[in-house]
Tab-separated table of C-alpha atoms in Angstrom:
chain	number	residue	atom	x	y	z
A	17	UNK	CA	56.840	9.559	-3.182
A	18	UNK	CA	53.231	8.429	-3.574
A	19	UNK	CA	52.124	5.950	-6.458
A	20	UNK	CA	51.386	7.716	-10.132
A	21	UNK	CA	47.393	7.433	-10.477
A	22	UNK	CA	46.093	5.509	-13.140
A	23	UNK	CA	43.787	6.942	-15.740
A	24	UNK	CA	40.306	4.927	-15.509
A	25	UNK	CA	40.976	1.977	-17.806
A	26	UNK	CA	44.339	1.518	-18.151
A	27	UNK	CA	46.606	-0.437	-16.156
A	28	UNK	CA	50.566	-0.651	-14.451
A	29	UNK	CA	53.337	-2.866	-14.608
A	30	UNK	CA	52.855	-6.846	-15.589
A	31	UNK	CA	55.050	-8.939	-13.153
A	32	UNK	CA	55.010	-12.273	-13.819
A	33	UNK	CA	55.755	-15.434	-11.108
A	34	UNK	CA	55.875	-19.359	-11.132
A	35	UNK	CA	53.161	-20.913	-9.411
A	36	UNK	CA	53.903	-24.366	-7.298
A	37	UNK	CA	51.901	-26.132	-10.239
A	38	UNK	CA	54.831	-24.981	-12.690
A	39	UNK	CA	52.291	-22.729	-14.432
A	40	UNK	CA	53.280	-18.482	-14.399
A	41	UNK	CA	50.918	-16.257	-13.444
A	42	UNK	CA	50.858	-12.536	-14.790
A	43	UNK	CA	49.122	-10.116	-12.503
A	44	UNK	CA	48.921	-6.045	-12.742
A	45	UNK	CA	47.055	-3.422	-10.727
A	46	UNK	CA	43.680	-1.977	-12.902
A	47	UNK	CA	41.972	1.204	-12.464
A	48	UNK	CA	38.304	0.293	-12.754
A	49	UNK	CA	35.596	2.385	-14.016
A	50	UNK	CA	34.055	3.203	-9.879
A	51	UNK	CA	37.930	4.760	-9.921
A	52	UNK	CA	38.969	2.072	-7.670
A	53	UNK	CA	42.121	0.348	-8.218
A	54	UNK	CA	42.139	-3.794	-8.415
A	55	UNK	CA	44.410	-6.561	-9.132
A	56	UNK	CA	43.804	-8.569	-12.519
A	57	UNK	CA	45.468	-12.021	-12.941
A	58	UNK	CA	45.994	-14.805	-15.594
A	59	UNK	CA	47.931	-17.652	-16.215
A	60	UNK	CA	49.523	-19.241	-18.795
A	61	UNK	CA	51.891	-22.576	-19.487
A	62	UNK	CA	54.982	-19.638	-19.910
A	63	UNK	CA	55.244	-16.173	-18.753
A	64	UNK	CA	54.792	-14.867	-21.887
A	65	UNK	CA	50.889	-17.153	-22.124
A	66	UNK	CA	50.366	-15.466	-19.103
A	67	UNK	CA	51.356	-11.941	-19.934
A	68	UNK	CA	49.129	-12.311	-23.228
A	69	UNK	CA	46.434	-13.588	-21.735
A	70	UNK	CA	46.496	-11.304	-19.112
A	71	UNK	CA	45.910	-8.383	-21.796
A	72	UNK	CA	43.785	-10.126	-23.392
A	73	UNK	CA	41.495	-10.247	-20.206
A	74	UNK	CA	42.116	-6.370	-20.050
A	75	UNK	CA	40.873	-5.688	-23.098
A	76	UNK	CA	37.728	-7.314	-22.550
A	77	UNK	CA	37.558	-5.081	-19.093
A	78	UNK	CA	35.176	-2.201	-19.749
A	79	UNK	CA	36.180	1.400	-18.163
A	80	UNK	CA	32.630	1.539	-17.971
A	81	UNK	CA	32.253	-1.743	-16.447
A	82	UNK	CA	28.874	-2.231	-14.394
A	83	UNK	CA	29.012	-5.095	-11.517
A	84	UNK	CA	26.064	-8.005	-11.377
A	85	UNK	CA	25.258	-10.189	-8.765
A	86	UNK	CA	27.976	-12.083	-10.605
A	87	UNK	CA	30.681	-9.680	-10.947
A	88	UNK	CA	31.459	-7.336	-13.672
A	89	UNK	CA	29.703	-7.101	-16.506
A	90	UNK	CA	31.077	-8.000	-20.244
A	91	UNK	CA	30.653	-8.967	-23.462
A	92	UNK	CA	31.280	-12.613	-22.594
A	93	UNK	CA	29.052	-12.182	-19.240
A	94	UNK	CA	26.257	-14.753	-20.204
A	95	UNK	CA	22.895	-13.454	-20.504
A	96	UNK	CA	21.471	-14.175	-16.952
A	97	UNK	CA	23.841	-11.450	-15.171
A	98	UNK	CA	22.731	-9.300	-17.926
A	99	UNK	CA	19.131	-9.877	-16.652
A	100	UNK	CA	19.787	-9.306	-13.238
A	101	UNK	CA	21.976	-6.365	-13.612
A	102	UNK	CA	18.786	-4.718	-15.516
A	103	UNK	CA	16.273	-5.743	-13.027
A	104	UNK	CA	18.593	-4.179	-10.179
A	105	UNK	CA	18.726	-0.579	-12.722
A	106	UNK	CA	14.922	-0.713	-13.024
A	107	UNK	CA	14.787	-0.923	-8.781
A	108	UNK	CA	17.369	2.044	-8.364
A	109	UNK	CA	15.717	4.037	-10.879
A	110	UNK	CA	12.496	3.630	-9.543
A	111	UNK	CA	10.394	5.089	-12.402
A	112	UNK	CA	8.269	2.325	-13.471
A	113	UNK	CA	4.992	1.198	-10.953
A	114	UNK	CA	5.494	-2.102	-9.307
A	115	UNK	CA	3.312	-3.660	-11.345
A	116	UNK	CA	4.872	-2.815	-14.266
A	117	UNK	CA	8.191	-3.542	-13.086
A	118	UNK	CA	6.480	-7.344	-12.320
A	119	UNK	CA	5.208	-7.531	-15.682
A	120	UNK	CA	8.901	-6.889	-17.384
A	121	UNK	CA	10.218	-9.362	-14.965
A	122	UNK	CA	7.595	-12.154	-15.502
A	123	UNK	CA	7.733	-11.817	-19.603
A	124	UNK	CA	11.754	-11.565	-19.037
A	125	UNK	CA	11.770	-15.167	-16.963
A	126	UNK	CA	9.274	-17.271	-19.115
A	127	UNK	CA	9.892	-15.729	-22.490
A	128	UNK	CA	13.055	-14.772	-23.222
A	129	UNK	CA	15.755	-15.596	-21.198
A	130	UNK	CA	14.560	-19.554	-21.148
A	131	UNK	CA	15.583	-18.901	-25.185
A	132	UNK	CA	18.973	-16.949	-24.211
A	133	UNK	CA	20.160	-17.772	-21.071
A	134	UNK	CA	22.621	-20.284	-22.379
A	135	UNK	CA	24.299	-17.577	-24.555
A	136	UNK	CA	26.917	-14.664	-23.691
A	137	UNK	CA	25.843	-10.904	-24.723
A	138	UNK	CA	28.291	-10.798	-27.549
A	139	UNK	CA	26.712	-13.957	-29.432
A	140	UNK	CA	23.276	-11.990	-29.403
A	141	UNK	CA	23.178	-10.803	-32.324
A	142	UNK	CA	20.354	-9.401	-35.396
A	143	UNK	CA	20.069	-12.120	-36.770
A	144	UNK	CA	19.355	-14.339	-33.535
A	145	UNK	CA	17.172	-11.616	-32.107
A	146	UNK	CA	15.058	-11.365	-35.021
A	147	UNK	CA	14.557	-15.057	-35.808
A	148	UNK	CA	13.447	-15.455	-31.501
A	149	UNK	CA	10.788	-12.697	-32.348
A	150	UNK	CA	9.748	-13.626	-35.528
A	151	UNK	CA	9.192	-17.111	-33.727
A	152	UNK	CA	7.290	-15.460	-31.190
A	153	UNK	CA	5.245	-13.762	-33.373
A	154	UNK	CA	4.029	-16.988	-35.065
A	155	UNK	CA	2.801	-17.994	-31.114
A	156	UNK	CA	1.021	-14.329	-31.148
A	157	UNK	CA	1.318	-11.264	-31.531
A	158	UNK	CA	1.327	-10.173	-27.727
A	159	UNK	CA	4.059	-12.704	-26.629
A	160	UNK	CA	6.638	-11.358	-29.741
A	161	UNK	CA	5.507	-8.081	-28.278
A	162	UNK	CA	6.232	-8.550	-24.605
A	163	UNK	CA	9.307	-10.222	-25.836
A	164	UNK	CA	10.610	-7.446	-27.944
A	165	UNK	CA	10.100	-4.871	-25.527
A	166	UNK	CA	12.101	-6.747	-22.201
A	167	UNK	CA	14.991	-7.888	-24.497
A	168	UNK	CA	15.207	-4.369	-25.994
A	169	UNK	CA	15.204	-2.755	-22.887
A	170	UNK	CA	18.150	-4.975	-21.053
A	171	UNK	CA	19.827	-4.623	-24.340
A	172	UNK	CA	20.035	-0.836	-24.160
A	173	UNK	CA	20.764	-0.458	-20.629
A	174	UNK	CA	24.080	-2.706	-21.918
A	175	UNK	CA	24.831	0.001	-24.758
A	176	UNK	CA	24.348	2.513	-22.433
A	177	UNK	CA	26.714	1.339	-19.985
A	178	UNK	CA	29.268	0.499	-22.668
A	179	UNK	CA	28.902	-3.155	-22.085
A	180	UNK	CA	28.021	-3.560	-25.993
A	181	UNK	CA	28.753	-1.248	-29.306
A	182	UNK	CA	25.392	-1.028	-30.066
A	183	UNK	CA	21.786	-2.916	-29.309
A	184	UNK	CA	20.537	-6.183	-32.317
A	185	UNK	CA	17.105	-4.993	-31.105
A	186	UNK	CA	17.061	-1.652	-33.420
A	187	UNK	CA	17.856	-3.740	-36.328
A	188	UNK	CA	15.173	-6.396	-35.879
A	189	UNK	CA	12.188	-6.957	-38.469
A	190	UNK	CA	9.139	-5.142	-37.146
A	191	UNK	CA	6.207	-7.014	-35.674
A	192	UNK	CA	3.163	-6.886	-38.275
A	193	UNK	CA	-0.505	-7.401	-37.298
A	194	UNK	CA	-3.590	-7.680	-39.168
A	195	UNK	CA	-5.390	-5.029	-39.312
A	196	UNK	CA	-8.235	-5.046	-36.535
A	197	UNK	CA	-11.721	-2.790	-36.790
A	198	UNK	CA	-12.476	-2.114	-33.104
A	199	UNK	CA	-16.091	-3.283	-32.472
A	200	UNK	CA	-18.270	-1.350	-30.716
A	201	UNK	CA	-22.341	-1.849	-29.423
A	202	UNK	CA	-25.007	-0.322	-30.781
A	203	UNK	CA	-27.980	1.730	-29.113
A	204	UNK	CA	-29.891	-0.986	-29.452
A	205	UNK	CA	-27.292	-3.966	-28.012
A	206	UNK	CA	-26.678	-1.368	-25.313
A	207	UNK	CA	-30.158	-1.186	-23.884
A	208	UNK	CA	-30.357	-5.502	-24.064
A	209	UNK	CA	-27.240	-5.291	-21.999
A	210	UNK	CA	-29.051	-2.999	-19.369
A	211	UNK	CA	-32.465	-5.489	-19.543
A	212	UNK	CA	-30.198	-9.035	-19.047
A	213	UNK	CA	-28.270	-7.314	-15.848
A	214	UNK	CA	-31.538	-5.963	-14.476
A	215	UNK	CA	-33.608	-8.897	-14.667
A	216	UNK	CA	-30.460	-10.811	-12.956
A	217	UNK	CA	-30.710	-7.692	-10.563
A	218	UNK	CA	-34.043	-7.804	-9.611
A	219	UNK	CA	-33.534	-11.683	-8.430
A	220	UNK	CA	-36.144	-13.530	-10.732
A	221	UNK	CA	-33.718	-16.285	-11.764
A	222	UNK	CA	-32.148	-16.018	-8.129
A	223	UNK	CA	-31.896	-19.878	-7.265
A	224	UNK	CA	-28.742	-19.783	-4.201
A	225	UNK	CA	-26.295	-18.099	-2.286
A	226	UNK	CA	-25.745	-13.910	-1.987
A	227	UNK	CA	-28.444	-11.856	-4.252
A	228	UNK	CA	-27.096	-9.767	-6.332
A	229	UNK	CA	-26.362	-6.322	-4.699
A	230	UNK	CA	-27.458	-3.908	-7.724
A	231	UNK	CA	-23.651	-2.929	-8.094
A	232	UNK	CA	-22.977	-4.846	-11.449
A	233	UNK	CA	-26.108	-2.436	-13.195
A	234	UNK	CA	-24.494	0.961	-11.497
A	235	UNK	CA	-21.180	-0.234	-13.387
A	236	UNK	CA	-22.293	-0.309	-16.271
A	237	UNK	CA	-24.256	3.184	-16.710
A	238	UNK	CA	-21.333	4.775	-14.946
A	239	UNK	CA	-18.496	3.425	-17.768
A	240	UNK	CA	-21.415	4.119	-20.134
A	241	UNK	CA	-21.375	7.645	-19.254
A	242	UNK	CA	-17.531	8.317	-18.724
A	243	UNK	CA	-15.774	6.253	-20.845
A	244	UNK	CA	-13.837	5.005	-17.700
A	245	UNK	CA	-11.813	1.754	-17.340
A	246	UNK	CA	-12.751	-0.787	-15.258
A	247	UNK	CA	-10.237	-0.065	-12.723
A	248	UNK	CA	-11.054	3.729	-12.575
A	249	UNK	CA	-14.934	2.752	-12.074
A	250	UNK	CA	-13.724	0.904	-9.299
A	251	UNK	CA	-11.271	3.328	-7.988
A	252	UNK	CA	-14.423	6.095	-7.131
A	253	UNK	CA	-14.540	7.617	-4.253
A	254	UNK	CA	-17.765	9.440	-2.583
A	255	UNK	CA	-14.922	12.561	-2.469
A	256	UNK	CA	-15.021	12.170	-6.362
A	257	UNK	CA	-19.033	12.695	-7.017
A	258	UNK	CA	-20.680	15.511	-6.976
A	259	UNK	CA	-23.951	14.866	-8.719
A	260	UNK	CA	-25.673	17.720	-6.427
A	261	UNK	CA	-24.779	20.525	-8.463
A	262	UNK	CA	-26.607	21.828	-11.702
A	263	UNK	CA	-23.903	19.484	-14.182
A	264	UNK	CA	-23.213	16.615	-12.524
A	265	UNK	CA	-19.387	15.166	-12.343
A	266	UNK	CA	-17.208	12.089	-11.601
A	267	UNK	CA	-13.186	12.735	-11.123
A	268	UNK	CA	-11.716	10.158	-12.528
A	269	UNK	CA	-8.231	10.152	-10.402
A	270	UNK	CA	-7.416	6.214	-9.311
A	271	UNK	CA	-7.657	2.826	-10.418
A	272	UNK	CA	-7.669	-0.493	-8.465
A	273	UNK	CA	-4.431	-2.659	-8.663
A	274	UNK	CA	-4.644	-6.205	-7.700
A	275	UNK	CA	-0.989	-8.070	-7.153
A	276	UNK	CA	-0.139	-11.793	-6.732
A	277	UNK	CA	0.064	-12.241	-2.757
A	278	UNK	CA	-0.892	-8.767	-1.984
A	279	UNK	CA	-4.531	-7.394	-1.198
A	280	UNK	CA	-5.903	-5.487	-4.031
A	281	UNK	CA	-5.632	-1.308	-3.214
A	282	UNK	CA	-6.668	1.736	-4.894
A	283	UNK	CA	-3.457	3.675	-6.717
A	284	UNK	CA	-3.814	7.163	-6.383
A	285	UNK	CA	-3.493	7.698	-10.006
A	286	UNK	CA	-5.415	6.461	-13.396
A	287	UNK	CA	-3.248	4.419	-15.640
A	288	UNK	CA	-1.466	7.312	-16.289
A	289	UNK	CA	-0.879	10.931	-14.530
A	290	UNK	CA	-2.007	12.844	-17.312
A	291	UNK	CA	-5.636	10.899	-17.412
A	292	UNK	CA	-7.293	12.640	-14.311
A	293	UNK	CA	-10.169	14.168	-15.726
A	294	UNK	CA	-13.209	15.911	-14.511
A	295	UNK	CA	-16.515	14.383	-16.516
A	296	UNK	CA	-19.664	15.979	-16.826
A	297	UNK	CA	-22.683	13.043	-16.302
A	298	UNK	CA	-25.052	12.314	-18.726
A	299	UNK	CA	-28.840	11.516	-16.409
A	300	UNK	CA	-28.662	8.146	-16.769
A	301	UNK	CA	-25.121	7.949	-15.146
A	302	UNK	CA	-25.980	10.248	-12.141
A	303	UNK	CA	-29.354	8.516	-11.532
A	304	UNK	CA	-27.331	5.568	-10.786
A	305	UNK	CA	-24.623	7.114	-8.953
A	306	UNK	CA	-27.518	8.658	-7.135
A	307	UNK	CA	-28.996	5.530	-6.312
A	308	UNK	CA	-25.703	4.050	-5.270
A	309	UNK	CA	-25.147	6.643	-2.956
A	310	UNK	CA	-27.904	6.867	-1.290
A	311	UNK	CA	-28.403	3.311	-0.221
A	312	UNK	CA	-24.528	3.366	1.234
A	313	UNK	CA	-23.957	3.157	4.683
A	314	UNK	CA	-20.245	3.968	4.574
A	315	UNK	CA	-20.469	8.171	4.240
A	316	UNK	CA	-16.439	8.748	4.654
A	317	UNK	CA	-15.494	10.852	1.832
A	318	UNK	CA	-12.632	8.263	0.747
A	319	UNK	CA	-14.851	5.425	0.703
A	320	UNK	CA	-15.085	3.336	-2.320
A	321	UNK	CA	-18.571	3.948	-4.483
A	322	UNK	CA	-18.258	0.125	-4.923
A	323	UNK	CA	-16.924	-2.416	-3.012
A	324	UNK	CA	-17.109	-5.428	-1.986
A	325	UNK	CA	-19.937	-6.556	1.219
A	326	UNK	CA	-16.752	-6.402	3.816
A	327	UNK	CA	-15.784	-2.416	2.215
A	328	UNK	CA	-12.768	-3.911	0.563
A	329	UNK	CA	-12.264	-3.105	-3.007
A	330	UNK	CA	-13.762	-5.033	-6.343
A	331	UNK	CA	-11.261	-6.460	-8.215
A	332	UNK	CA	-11.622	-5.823	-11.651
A	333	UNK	CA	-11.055	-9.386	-12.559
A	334	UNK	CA	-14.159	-10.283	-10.857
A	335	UNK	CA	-16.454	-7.587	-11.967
A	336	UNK	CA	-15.385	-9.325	-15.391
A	337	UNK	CA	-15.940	-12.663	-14.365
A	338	UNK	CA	-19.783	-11.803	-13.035
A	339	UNK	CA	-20.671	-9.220	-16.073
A	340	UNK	CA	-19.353	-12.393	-18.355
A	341	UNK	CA	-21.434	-15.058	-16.795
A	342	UNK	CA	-24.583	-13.053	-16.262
A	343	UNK	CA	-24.516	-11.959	-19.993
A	344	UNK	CA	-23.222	-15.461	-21.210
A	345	UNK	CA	-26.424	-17.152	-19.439
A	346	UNK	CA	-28.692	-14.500	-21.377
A	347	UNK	CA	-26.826	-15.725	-24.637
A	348	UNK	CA	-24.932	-12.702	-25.304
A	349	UNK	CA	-21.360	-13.352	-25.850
A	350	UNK	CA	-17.964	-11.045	-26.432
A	351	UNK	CA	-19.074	-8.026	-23.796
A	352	UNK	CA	-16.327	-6.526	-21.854
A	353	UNK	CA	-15.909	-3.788	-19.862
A	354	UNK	CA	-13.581	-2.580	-22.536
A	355	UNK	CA	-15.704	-2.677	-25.280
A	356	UNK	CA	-18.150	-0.048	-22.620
A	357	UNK	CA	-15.339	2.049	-23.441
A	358	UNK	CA	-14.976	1.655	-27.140
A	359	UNK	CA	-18.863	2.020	-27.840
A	360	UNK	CA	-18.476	5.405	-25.894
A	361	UNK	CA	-15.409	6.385	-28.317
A	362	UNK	CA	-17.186	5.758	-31.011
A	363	UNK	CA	-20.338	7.450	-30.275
A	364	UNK	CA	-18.506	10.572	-29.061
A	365	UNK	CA	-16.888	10.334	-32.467
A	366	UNK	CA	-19.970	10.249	-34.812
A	367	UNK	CA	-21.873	12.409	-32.969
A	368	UNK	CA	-18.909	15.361	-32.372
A	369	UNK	CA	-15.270	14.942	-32.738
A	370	UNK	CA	-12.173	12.272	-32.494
A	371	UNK	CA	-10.712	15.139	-30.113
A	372	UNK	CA	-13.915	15.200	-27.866
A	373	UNK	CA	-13.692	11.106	-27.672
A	374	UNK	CA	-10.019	11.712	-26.992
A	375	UNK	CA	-10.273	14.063	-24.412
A	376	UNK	CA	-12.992	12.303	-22.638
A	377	UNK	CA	-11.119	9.020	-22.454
A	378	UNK	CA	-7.621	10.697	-21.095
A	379	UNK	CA	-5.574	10.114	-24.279
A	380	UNK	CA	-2.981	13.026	-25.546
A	381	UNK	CA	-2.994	11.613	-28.836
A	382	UNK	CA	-6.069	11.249	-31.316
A	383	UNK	CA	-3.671	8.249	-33.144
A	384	UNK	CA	-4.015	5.933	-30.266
A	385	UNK	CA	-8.100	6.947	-30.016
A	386	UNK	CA	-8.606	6.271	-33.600
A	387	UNK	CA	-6.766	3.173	-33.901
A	388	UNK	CA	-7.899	0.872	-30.736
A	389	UNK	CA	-11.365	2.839	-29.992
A	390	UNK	CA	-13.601	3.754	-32.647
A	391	UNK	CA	-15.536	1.741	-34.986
A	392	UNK	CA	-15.192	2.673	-38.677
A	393	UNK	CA	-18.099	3.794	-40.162
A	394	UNK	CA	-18.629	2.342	-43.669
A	395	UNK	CA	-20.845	5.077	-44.911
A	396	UNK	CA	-19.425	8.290	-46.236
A	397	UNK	CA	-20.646	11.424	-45.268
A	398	UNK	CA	-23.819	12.192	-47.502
A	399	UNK	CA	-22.868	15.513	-47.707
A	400	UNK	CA	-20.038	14.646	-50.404
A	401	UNK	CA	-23.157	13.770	-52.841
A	402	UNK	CA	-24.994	17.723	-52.118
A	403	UNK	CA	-20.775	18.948	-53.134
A	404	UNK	CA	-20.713	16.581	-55.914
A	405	UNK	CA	-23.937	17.340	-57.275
A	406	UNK	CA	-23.367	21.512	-57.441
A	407	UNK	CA	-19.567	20.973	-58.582
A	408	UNK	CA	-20.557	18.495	-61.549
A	409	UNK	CA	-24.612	19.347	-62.429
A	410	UNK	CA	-25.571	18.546	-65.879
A	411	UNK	CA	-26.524	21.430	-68.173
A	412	UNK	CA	-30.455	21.358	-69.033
A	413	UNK	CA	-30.404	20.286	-72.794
C-alpha cells in the first residue's frame, strides 16, 4: 500500500538517531509548497533538543515558501536573498523595460541594501524602515524616493509570497517636499534662445574642430512646437513627418534609450504606450523640419530626422551637454530641454486649456500636467473685477 500524501505544509513521523559525535538528530519527511516532498533535519544535545528544534525549524518553513539563489526563503533569510529572489521575479515577469529594471537594481545595490544587508527580513521593521528613509530624505529628496520605492517593492513581493505578515513600507512616514513653481520661458527669453544657437550656427565664433551642423537650432523649434521630450525629438523618423499636407504633423511614437555598455537605439515606444500622439505643427516647427529634410541625404523612411554624422542616433545626454555649453558661453544659464517642454505647457495653458496642454504632452491626467508643467500665473483673471463690480455696484446717492 502506497505512502498517505501529505497536505502542503505539514509533515510525517519524527524519528530520531545518535550521531557518531554523541549528538541525536531528528529528521521527518516535509511536503513543500512546489508539492514536492523533502527531508528536514535538526539536532540537538538529546532526542528530545532535537525533536524540538526540529519543529521549531518547521514552523519557520513557509507552505508558500519561494527558493533564492540561497535556498528557501524565510523570515530569518537575511536581506540579500530577499534581493535576489525579487530581482529574479522582476526577470520572469518581464513587465518592466530593461532600463527600468537597471534603475531598480542600481538604487537597490548602492542605496538600500548597503543599509540592510546585514539584517534578516523579520528585524525590518516600521520603525527601521522609516528612520532609513527619513535619513535619506535629509540627503534629498530623490535618493529617499528611489529608496522607498525598491525597498517597498521587494517588501511586497515577500507579503505576497507569504514570506512576511504584512510589508513596514505601508506604515512609513511619507516623504514631504517643498513646494516647487515650475519655471517656464517667456516669449521674449524664447526668441534670445533661438538668436544665441543661431549665431553659434552660422559659425561666427567657430574657432576649431567640426562646425556646427544646424541640428541643435531644428531641436529646438521642433520641442518648441510639440511639447516633445528630448528622447522623442530624437526618436523621429522621416516615416513620422508629413509636413506636405495642408496641417502639417509629427507622430510622436519612440524615444532614444542609451544603456551602460550598449549602443544607444531607438525604442519603439514614447516613455509610455499611451503617449503616441499625432501633433499638428505650428510654421515655425515645419519650416525647420522642412529644412532638415531637405538637406538629408539618407531618404529611407525609418531614418532618424537627427543623427549623428555616421547615421547613428543622438544621445540625449549630448544634445544636453552642447545646448548647455552653447547657451552657458552666451551667459544664459538653467535651459534644458525640459524646461522646452514646460514653457509649451504653460503657454498651451494660458492661452486654452490644462486639458489641451495635457493632451498635447501625452499625459492621462491633468494632476501630473498641473503640478510639474505649468507656471502659476500670479494674476487673477480680470474678469472677476467686471463680476464683482455688477454683483456689488454702489447705489447713485
Amino acid at each position: 500500500m502506497s505512502r498517505p500524501h501529505l497536505a502542503i505544509g505539514s509533515f510525517g513521523d519524527i524519528a530520531s538517531r545518535i550521531q557518531p559525535s554523541g549528538r541525536f538528530e531528528a529528521r521527518t519527511r516535509y511536503r513543500d509548497w512546489d508539492g514536492r516532498s523533502r527531508i528536514v533535519q535538526a539536532t540537538g544535545a538529546t532526542a528530545k533538543a532535537a525533536e524540538a528544534a526540529l519543529k521549531a525549524k518547521l514552523v519557520g518553513r513557509s507552505p508558500v515558501q519561494p527558493e533564492s539563489g540561497r535556498g528557501h526563503l524565510t523570515p530569518d533569510s537575511p536581506f540579500g536573498d530577499l534581493v535576489a529572489y525579487w530581482l529574479d521575479d522582476i526577470d520572469l515577469e518581464g513587465r518592466i523595460s530593461k532600463t527600468t529594471r537597471m534603475l531598480y537594481e542600481r538604487n537597490m545595490r548602492t542605496l538600500v541594501l548597503p543599509v540592510f544587508e546585514h539584517l534578516t527580513l523579520r528585524e525590518i521593521g516600521v520603525a527601521r524602515c522609516d528612520r532609513f528613509i527619513k535619513e535619506q530624505a535629509r540627503i534629498s529628496y530623490n535618493r529617499a524616493k528611489q529608496s522607498r520605492v525598491v525597498l517597498r517593492l521587494a517588501l511586497e513581493l515577500a507579503v505576497r509570497h507569504e514570506v512576511l505578515p504584512a510589508n513596514p513600507m505601508h506604515h512609513v512616514a511619507r516623504i514631504h517636499r517643498e513646494a516647487r513653481m515650475p519655471d517656464a520661458l517667456t516669449g521674449l527669453e524664447v526668441n534670445a534662445v533661438r538668436a544665441v544657437i543661431a549665431r553659434w550656427e552660422s559659425g561666427i565664433d567657430h574657432v576649431s574642430g567640426p562646425r556646427p551642423d544646424g541640428q541643435l537650432g531644428a531641436i529646438v523649434e521642433v520641442m518648441l512646437g510639440t511639447s516633445a521630450r528630448i528622447g522623442e525629438v530624437l526618436a523621429i523618423r522621416r516615416c513620422d513627418v508629413d509636413v506636405t499636407g495642408p496641417t502639417p504633423t509629427i507622430r510622436i511614437a519612440g524615444t532614444i534609450i542609451s544603456r551602460n555598455g550598449e549602443p544607444t537605439f531607438r525604442q519603439d515606444h514614447p516613455k509610455t504606450a499611451k503617449s503616441r500622439r499625432i501633433v499638428a505643427l505650428p510654421s515655425f516647427t515645419a519650416a525647420a523640419v522642412r529644412r532638415r529634410l531637405a538637406g538629408a541625404r539618407d531618404l529611407v523612411p525609418d531614418s532618424l530626422v537627427f543623427h549623428s554624422r555616421e547615421g547613428t542616433p543622438l544621445t540625449t545626454a549630448n544634445v544636453r551637454r552642447q545646448l548647455r555649453q552653447v547657451l552657458e558661453r552666451a551667459g544664459i544659464g538653467g535651459v534644458t530641454p525640459h524646461l522646452f517642454r514646460r514653457t509649451v505647457a504653460t503657454a498651451v495653458n494660458d492661452n486654452a486649456s490644462v486639458e489641451l496642454a495635457a493632451e498635447l504632452l501625452g499625459h492621462t491626467d491633468t494632476k501630473v500636467t498641473v503640478q510639474h508643467y505649468i507656471q502659476r500665473r500670479e494674476l487673477v483673471n480680470p474678469a472677476t473685477a467686471a463680476l464683482l463690480e455688477r454683483a456689488f455696484k454702489r447705489d447713485e446717492v
